[in-house]
Structures are given as C-alpha cells and as structure tokens.
Coordinates of C-alpha atoms in Angstrom, one line a residue:
X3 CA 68.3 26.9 116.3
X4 CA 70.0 29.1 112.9
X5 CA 68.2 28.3 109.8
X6 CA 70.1 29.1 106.8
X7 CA 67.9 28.6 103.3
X8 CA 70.0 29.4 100.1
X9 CA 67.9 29.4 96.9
X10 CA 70.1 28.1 93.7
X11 CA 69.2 28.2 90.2
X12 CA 71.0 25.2 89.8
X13 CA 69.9 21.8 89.3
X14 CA 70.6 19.3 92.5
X15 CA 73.5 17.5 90.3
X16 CA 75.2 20.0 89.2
X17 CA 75.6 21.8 92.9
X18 CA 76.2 18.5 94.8
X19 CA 79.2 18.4 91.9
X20 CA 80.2 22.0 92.6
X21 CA 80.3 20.9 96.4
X22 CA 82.6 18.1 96.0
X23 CA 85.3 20.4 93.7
X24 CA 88.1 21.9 96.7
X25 CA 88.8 25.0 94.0
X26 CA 85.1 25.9 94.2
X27 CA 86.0 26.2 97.9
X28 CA 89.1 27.6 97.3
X29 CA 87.9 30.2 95.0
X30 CA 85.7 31.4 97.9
X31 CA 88.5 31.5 100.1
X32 CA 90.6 34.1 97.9
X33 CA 89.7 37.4 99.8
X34 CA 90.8 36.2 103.1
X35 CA 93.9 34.2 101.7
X36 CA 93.1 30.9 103.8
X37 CA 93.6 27.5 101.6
X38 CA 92.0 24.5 101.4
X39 CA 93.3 21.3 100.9
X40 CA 92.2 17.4 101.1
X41 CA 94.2 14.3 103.1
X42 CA 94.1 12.5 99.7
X43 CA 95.5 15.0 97.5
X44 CA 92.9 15.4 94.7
X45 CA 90.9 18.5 94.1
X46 CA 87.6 16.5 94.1
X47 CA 86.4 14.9 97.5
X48 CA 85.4 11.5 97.6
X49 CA 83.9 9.5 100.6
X50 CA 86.4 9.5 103.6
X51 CA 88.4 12.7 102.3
X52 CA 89.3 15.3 105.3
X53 CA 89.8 18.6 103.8
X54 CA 92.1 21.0 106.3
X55 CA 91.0 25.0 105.8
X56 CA 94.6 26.5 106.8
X57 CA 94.6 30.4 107.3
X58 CA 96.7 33.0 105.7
X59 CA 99.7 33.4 107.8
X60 CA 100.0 37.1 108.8
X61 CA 103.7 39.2 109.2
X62 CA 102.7 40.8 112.2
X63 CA 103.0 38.6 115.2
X64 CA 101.1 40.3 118.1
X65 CA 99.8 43.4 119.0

C-alpha cells in the first residue's frame, strides 16, 4: 500500500472548493498541455459530473 499525506494551510472548506473548480485542475495541467474537461460543461463539478483528462496531441507520430 502508497500513502500519500499532503499538509495544507488551508481550511477543509476552502480546499474541498478548490477541488471541485476544473481550472484549479487545469492550471496544473499547463506544463504538460493535457486539458480537462467535465460531461456537464461547467467549470465546477457537481455530484455525477465525469471529468475526461485529454492529452496534448503531439506532431510527431512515431518513432
């Protein structure tokens, strides 16, 4: 079993929030160029929302 323990100065609210926001996500996502998205549209996830991480498309194909 991993264990991964993240310590944030943060109060519970406000990171569950920050959780819930797809730029947040997106943001992190920058360097590597992949996007997120959600089925529903909206840039905050609600209860039943899939969110799709699609990766940057390169202009090499192959090797």
């Amino acid at each position: 079993m991993i264990e991964v323990v993240t310590d944030i100065a943060a109060e519970p609210g406000v990171v569950f929030d920050l959780e819930l926001d797809v730029d947040v996500h997106a943001a992190a996502l920058a360097g590597s160029g992949e996007r997120a998205t959600t089925s529903s549209g909206r840039r905050r996830r609600r209860l039943g929302d899939e969110v799709t991480f699609t990766p940057a498309t390169s202009a090499c194909s192959g090797a």
